[in-house]
mmCIF file of C-alpha atoms in Angstrom:
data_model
loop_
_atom_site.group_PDB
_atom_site.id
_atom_site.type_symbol
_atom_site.label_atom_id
_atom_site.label_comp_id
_atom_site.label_asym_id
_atom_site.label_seq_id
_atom_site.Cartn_x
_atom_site.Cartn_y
_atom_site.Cartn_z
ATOM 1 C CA UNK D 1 30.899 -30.207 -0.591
ATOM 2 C CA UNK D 2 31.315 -31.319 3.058
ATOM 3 C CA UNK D 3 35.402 -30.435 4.332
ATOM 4 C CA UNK D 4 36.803 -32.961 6.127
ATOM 5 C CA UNK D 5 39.780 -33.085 8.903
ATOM 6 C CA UNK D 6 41.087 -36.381 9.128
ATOM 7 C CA UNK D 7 43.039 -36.788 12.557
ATOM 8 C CA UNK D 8 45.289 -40.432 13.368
ATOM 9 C CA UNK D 9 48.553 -41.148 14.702
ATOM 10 C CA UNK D 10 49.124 -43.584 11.704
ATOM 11 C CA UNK D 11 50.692 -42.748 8.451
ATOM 12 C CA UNK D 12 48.914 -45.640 7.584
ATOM 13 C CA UNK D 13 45.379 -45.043 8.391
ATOM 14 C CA UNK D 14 45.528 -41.375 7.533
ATOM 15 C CA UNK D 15 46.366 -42.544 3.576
ATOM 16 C CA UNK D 16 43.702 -44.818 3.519
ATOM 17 C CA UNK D 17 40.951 -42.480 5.164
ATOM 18 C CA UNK D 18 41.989 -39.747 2.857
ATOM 19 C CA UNK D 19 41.818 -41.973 0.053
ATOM 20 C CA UNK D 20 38.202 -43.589 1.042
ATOM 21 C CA UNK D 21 36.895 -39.798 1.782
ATOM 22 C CA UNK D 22 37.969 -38.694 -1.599
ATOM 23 C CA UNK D 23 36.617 -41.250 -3.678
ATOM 24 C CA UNK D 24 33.634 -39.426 -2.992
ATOM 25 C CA UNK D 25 33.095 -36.315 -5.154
ATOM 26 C CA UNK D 26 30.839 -34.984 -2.353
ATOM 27 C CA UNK D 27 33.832 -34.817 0.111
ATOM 28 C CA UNK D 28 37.323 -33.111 0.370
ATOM 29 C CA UNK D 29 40.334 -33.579 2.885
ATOM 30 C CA UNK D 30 41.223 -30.005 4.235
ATOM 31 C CA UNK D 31 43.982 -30.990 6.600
ATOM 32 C CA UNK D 32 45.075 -33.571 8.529
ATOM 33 C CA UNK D 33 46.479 -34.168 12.302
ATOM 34 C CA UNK D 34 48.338 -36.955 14.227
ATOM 35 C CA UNK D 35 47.352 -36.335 17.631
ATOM 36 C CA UNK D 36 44.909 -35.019 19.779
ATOM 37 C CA UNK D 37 46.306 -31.636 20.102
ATOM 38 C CA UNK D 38 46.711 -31.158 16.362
ATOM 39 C CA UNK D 39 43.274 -31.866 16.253
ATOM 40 C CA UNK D 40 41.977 -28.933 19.015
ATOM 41 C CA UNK D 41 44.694 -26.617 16.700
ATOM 42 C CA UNK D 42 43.280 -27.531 13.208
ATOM 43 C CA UNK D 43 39.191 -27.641 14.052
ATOM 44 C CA UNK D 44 40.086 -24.105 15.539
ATOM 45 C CA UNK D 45 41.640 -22.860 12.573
ATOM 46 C CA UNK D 46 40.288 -24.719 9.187
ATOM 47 C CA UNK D 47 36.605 -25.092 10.809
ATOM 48 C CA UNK D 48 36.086 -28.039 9.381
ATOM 49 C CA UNK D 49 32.396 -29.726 8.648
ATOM 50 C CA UNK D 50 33.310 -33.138 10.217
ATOM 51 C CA UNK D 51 36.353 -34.469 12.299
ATOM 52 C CA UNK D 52 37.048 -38.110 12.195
ATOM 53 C CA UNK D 53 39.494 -38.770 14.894
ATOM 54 C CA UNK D 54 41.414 -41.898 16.086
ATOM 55 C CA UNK D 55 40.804 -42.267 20.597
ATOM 56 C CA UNK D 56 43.820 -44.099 21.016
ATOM 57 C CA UNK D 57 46.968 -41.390 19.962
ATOM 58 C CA UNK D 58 49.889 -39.981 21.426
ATOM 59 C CA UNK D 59 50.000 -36.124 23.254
ATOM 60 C CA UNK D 60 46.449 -36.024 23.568
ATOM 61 C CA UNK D 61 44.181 -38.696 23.221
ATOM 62 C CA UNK D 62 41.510 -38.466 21.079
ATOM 63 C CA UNK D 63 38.543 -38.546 23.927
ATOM 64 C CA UNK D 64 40.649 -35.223 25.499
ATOM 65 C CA UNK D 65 40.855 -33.807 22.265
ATOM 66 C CA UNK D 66 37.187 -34.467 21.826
ATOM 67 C CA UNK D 67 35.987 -32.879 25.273
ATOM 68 C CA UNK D 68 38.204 -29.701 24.051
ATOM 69 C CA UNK D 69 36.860 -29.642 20.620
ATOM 70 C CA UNK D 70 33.175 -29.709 21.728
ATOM 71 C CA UNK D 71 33.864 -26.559 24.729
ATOM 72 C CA UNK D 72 35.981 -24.889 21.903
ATOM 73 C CA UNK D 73 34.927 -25.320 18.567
ATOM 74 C CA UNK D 74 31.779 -27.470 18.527
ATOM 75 C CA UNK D 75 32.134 -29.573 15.603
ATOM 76 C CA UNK D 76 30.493 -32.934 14.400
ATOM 77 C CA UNK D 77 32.714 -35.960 15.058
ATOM 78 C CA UNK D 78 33.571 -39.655 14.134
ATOM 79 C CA UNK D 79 35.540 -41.428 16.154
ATOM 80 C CA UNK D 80 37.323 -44.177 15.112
ATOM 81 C CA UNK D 81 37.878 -46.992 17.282
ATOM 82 C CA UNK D 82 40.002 -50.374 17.531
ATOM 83 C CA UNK D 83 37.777 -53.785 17.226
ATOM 84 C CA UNK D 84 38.790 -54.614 21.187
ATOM 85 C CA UNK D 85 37.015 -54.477 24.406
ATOM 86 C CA UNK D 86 38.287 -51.550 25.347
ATOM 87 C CA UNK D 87 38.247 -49.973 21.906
ATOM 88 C CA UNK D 88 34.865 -50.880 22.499
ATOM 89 C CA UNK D 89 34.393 -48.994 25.840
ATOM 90 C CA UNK D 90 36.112 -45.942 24.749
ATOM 91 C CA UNK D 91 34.059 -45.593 21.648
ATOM 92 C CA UNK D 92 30.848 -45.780 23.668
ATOM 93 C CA UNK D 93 32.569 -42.765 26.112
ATOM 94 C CA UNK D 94 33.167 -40.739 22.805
ATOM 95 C CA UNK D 95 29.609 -40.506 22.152
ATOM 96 C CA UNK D 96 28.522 -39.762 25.866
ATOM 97 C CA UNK D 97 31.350 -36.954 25.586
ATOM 98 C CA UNK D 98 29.357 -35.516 21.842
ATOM 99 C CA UNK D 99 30.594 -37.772 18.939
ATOM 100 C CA UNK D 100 27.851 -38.510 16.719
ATOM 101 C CA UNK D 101 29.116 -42.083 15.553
ATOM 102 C CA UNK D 102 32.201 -44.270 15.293
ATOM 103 C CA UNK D 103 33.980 -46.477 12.820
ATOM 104 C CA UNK D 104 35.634 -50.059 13.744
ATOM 105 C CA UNK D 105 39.002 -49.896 12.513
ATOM 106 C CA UNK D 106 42.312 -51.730 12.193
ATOM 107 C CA UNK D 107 44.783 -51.778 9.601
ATOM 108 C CA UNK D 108 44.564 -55.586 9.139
ATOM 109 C CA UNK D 109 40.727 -54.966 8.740
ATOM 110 C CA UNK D 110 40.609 -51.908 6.670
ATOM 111 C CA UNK D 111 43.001 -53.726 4.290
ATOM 112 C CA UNK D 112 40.281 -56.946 3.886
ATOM 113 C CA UNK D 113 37.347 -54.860 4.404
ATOM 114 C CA UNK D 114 37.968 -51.770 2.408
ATOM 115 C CA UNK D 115 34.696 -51.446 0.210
ATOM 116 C CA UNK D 116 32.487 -52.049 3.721
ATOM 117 C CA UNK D 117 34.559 -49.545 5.551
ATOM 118 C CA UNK D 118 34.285 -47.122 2.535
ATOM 119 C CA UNK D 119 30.575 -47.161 2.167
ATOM 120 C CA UNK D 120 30.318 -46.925 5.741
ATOM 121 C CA UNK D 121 32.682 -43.899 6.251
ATOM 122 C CA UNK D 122 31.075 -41.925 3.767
ATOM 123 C CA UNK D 123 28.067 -42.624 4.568
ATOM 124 C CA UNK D 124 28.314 -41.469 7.882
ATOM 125 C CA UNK D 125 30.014 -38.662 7.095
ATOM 126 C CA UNK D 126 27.409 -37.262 5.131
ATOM 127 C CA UNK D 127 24.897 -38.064 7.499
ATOM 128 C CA UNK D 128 26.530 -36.131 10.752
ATOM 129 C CA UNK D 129 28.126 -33.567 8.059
ATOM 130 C CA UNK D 130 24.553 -32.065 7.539
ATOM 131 C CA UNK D 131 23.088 -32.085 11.355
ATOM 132 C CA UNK D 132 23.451 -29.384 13.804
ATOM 133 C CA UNK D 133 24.612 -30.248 16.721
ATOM 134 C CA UNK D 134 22.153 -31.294 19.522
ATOM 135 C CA UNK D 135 22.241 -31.406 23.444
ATOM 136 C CA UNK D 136 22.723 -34.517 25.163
ATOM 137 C CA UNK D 137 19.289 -36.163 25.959
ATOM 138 C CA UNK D 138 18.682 -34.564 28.976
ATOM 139 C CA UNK D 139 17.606 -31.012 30.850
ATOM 140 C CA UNK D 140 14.583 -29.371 30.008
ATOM 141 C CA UNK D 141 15.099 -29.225 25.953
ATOM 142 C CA UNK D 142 14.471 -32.673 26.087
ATOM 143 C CA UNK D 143 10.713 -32.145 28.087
ATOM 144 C CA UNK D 144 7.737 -33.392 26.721
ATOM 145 C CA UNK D 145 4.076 -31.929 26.408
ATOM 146 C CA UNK D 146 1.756 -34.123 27.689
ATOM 147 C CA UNK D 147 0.716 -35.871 24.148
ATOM 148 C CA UNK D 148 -2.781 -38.691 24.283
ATOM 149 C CA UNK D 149 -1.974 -41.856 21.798
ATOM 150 C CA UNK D 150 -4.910 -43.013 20.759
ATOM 151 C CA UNK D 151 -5.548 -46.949 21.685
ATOM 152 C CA UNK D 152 -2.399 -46.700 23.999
ATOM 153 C CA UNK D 153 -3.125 -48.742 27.036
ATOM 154 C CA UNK D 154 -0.465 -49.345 29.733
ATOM 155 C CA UNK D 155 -1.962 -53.238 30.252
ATOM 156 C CA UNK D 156 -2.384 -53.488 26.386
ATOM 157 C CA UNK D 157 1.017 -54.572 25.620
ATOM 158 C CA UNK D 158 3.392 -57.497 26.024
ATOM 159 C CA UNK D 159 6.402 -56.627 23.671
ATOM 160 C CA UNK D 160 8.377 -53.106 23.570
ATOM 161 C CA UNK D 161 10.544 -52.995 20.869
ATOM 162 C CA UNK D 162 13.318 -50.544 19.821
ATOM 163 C CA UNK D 163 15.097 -49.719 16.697
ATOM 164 C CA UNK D 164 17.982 -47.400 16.785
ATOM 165 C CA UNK D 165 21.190 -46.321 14.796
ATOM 166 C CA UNK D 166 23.823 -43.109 14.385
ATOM 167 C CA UNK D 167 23.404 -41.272 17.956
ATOM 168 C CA UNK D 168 21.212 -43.537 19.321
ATOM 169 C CA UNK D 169 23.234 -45.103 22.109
ATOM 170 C CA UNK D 170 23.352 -41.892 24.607
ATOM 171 C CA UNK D 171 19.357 -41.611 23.695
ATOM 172 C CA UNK D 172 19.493 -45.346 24.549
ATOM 173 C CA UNK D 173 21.076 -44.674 27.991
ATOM 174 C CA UNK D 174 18.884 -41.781 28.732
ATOM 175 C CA UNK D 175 15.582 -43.846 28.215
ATOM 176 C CA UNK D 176 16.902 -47.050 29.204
ATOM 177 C CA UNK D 177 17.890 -45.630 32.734
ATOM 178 C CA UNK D 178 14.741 -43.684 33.622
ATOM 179 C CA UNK D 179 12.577 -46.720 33.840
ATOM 180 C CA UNK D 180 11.634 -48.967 36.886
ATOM 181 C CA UNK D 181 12.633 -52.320 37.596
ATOM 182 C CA UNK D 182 9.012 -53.470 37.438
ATOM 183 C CA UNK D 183 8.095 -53.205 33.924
ATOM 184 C CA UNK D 184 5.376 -54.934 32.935
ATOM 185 C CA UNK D 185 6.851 -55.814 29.343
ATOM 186 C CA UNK D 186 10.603 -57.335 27.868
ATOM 187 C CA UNK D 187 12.098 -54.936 25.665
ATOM 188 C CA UNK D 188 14.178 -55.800 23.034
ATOM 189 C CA UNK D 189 16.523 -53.514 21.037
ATOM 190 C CA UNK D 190 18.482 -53.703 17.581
ATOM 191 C CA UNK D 191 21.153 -51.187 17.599
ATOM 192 C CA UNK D 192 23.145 -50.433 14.432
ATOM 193 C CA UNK D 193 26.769 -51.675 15.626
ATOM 194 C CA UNK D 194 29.268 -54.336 15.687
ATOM 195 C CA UNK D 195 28.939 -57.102 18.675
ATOM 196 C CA UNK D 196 31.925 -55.914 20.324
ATOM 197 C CA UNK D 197 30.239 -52.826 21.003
ATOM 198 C CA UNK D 198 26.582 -53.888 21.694
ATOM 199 C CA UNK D 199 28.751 -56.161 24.083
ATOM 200 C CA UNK D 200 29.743 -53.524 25.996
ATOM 201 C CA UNK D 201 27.101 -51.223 25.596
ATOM 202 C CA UNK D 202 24.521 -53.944 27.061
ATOM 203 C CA UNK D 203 27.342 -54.341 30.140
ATOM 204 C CA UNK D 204 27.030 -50.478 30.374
ATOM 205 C CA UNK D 205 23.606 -50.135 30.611
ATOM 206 C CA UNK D 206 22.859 -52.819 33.343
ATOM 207 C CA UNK D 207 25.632 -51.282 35.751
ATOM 208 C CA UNK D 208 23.446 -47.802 35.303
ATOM 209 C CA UNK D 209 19.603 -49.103 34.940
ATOM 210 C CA UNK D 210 17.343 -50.133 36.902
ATOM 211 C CA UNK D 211 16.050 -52.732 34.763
ATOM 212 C CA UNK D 212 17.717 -55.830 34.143
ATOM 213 C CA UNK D 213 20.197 -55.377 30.755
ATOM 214 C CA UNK D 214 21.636 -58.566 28.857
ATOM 215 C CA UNK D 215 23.178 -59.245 25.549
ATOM 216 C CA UNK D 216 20.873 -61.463 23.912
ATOM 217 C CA UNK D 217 21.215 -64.907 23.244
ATOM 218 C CA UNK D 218 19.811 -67.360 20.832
ATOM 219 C CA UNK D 219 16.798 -69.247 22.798
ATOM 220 C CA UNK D 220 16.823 -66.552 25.961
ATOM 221 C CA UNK D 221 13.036 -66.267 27.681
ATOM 222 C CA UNK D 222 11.792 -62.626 27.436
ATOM 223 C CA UNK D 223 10.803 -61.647 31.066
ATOM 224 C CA UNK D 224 9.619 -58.727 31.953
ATOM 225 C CA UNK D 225 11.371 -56.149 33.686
ATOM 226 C CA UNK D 226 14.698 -57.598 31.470
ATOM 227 C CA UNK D 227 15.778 -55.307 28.427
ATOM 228 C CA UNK D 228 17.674 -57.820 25.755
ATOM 229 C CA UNK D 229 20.606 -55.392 23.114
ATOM 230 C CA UNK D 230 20.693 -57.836 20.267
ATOM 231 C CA UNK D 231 24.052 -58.486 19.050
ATOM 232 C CA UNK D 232 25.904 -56.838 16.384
ATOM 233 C CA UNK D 233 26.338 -58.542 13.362
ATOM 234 C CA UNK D 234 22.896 -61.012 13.438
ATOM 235 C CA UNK D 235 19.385 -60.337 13.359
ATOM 236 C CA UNK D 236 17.660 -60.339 16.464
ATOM 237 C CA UNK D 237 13.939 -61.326 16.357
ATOM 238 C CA UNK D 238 11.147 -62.384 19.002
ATOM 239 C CA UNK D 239 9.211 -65.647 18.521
ATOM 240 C CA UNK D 240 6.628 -67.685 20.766
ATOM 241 C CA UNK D 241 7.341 -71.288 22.062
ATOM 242 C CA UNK D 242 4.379 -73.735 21.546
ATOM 243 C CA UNK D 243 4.132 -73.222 25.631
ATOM 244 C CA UNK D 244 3.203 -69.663 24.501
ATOM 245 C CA UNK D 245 6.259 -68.079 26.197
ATOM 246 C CA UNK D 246 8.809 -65.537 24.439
ATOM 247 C CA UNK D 247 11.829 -65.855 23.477
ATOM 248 C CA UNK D 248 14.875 -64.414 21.696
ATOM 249 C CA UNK D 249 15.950 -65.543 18.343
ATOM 250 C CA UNK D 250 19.591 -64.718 17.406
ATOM 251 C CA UNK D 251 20.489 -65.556 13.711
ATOM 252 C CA UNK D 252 22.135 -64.356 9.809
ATOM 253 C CA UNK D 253 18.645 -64.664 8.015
ATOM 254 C CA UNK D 254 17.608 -62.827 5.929
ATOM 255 C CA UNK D 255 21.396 -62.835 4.908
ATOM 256 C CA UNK D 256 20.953 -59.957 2.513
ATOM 257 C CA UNK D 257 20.171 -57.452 4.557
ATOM 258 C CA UNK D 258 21.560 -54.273 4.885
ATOM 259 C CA UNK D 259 22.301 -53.628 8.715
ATOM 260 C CA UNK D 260 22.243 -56.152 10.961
ATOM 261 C CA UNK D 261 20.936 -56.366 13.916
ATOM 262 C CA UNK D 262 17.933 -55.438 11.178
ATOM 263 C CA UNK D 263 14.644 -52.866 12.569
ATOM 264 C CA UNK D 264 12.823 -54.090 10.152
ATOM 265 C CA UNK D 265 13.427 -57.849 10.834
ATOM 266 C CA UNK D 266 12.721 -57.011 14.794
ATOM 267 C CA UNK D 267 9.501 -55.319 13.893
ATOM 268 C CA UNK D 268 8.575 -57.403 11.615
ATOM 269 C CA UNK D 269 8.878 -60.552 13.957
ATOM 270 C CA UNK D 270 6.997 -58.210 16.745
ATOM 271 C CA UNK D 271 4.213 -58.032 14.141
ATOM 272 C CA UNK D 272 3.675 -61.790 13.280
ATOM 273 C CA UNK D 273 3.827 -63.059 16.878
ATOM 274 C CA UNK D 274 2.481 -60.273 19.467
ATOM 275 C CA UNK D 275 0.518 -57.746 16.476
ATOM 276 C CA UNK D 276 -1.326 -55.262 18.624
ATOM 277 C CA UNK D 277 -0.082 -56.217 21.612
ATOM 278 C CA UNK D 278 3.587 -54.541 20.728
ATOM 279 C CA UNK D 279 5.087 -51.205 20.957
ATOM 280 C CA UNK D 280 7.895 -50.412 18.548
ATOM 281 C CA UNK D 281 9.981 -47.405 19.089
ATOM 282 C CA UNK D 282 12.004 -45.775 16.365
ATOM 283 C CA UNK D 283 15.170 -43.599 17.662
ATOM 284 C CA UNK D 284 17.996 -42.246 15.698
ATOM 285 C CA UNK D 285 19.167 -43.208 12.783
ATOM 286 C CA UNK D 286 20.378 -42.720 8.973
ATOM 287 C CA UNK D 287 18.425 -44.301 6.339
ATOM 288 C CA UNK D 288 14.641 -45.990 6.265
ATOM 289 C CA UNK D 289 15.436 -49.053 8.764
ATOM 290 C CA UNK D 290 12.300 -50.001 10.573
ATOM 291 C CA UNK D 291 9.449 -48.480 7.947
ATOM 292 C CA UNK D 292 8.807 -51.865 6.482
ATOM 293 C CA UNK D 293 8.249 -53.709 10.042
ATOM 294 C CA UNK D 294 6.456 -50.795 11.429
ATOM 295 C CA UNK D 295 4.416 -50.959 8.319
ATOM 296 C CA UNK D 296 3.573 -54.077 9.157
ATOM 297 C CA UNK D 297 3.153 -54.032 12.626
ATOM 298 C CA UNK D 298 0.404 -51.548 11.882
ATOM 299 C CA UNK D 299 -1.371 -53.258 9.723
ATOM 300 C CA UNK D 300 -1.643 -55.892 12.755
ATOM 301 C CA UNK D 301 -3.067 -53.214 15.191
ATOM 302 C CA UNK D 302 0.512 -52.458 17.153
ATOM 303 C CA UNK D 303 1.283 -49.247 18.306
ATOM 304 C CA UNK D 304 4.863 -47.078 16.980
ATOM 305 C CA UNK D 305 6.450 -43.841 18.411
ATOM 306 C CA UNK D 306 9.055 -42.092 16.791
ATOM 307 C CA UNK D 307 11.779 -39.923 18.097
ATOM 308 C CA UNK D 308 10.897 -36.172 17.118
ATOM 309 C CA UNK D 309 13.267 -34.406 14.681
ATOM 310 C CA UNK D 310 14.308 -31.684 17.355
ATOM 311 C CA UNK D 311 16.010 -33.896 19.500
ATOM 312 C CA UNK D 312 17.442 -36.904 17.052
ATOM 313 C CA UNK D 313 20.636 -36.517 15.709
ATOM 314 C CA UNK D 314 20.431 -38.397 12.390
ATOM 315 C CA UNK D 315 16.744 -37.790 11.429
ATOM 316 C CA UNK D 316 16.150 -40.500 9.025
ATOM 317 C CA UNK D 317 14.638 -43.678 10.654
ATOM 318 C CA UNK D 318 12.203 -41.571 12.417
ATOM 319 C CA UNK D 319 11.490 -39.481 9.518
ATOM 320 C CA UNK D 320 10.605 -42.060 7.070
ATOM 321 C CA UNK D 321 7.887 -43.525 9.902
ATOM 322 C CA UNK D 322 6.243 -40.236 10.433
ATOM 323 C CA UNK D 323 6.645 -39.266 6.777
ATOM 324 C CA UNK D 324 4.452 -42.473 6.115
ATOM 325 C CA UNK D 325 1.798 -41.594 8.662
ATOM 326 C CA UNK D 326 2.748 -44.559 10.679
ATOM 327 C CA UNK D 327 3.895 -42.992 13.938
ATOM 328 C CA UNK D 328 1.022 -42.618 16.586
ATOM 329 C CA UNK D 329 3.635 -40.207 18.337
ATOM 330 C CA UNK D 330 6.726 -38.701 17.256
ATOM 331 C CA UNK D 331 8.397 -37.671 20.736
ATOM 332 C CA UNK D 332 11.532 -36.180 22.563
ATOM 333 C CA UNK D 333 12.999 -38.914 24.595
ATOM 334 C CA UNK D 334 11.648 -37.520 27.780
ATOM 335 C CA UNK D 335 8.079 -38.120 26.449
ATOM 336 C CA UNK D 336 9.323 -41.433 25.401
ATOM 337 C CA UNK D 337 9.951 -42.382 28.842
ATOM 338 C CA UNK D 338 6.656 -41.109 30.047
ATOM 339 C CA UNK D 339 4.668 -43.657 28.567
ATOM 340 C CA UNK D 340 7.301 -46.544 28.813
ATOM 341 C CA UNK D 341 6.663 -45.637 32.702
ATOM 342 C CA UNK D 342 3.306 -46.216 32.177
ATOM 343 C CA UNK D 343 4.199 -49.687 31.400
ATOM 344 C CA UNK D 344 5.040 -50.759 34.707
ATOM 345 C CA UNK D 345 3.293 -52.988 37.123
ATOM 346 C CA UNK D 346 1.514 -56.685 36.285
ATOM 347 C CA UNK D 347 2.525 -58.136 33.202
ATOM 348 C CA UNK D 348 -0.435 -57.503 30.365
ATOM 349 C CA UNK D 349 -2.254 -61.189 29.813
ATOM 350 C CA UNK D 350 0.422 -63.730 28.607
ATOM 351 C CA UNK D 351 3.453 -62.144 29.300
ATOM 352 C CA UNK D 352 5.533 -64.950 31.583
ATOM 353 C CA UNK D 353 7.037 -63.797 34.751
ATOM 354 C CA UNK D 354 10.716 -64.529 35.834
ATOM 355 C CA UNK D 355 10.449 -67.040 38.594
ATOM 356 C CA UNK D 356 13.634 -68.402 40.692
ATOM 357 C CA UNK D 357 15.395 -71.688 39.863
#
């Protein structure tokens, strides 16, 4: 039985997260908070397993609160954040402060949208419910041994892909900012999130990194050098013009699917149209999304790393590739970045460069 404490500022939303939470026979309500500052008080005193916790209340907000509560009592945390641009913003803060994930939220859409939110709130509260809590991705925790992939050759590839889901953004960052401008590869990543917030998280990235970050578009070119966050709520795939030149496809197909943007449906799309000359990289993340197209793109030769259990904060995506024998490396992010760096330089044979209008 995981205990939850269940802090908002609305009456409202407090009723109907205790009553999603506790449809669950797994999960109990053990108090509840309106602010930020009954939220420091109560994770002090009832030690609960998860918080969920509105940002935008009254007294304290809720990233204060969450700064206090991770110095204080370090606990594992959901924030839950309006469907705005700034909501947006503020959610992506919460993680870089030490919330494990987020929910969208609004009253309008929790009334239309209650089943979704309910599957998704429980869901995620069992996953963080059941994790210790990890260091940010960064200091010397997060080093790597020097590891040898077999058939990994820096000119080799012309694709990096990335799959990624609960805690994956700050590991995002992390990687995403440690490379140099001239990589010799796109790299295209499908992040578990609403487009509002791969929106902003894309916007994020390219004021921080040194290599280009844009929100993908249906029809973009892939250049290299150019990482492309595929939007929340649609697949995201790579395809090759008749020319023989990349590009970003941005669509609902397959419409049955259960996340979207979809791992699988990236790697998959990696595997029909660049085989072994792709990388796939599997971060963070609840569930089995990205075994099927990393199965796949191993059957066509491609290489896949996995994020290594010590340092992922959801280890399910990652786990369900190595379980399978399908990883070539399962790595800190750190050792990650050491061979994306390796990457760098002339683009590998038919990879387009950017040139100027």
């Amino acid at each position: 039985m995981l205990r939850v404490l269940v802090v908002d500022d609305s009456a409202f939303m407090r009723k109907a997260l205790v009553r999603m939470i506790e449809s669950d026979s797994d999960l109990k309500v053990i108090g509840q908070g309106r602010n930020g500052e009954d939220a420091v008080k109560l994770a002090a005193e009832l030690k609960p397993d998860v918080i969920t916790m509105d940002i935008e209340m009254p007294v304290m907000d809720g990233l204060t609160a969450l700064t206090r509560i991770m110095a204080e009592t370090p606990t594992p945390v959901l924030m839950c954040s309006s469907l705005t641009t700034q909501g947006s913003r503020d959610a992506l803060k919460a993680l870089r402060l030490g919330a494990l994930d987020f929910i969208a939220k609004d009253a309008s859409y929790v009334s239309i949208h209650i089943d979704a939110i309910r599957d998704d709130l429980i869901g995620k509260i069992k996953a963080v419910g059941r994790q210790k809590l990890k260091p940010t991705p960064k200091g010397p925790a997060f080093e790597a041994p020097e590891k040898t992939i077999a058939g990994f050759a820096p000119d080799q590839f012309e694709l990096i892909l990335i799959g990624s889901s609960t805690g994956g953004p700050p590991v995002l960052e992390h990687i995403l900012s440690n490379l140099p401008p001239d990589m010799a590869a796109p790299i295209v990543v499908a992040q578990h999130m609403p487009n509002i917030f791969t929106k902003s998280m894309s916007e994020r990235l390219d004021s921080l990194c040194a290599v280009t970050v844009v929100h993908g578009e249906h029809g973009m070119p892939l250049y290299p050098g150019t990482v492309y966050i595929g939007q929340g709520g649609k697949h995201v795939h790579v395809a090759r013009t008749p020319g023989g030149r990349w590009s970003l496809q941005i669509d609902d197909e397959p419409a049955g699917a259960l996340y979207k943007p979809s791992v699988d449906e990236l790697f998959r799309s990696g595997a029909r149209t660049a085989g072994a000359r792709c990388l796939a990289i599997v971060l963070t993340g609840m569930g089995a999304d990205g075994l099927l197209g990393a199965r796949e793109l191993k059957a066509k030769g491609g290489i896949v790393l996995a994020q290594d259990e010590a340092t992922s904060v959801v280890y399910g995506m990652p786990r369900a590739v190595a379980r399978e024998g399908l990883a070539d490396a399962s790595l800190p992010p750190t050792g990650i970045i050491t061979h994306l760096t390796a990457l760098r330089g002339a683009p590998a044979s038919g990879a387009p460069m950017r040139t100027s209008a």
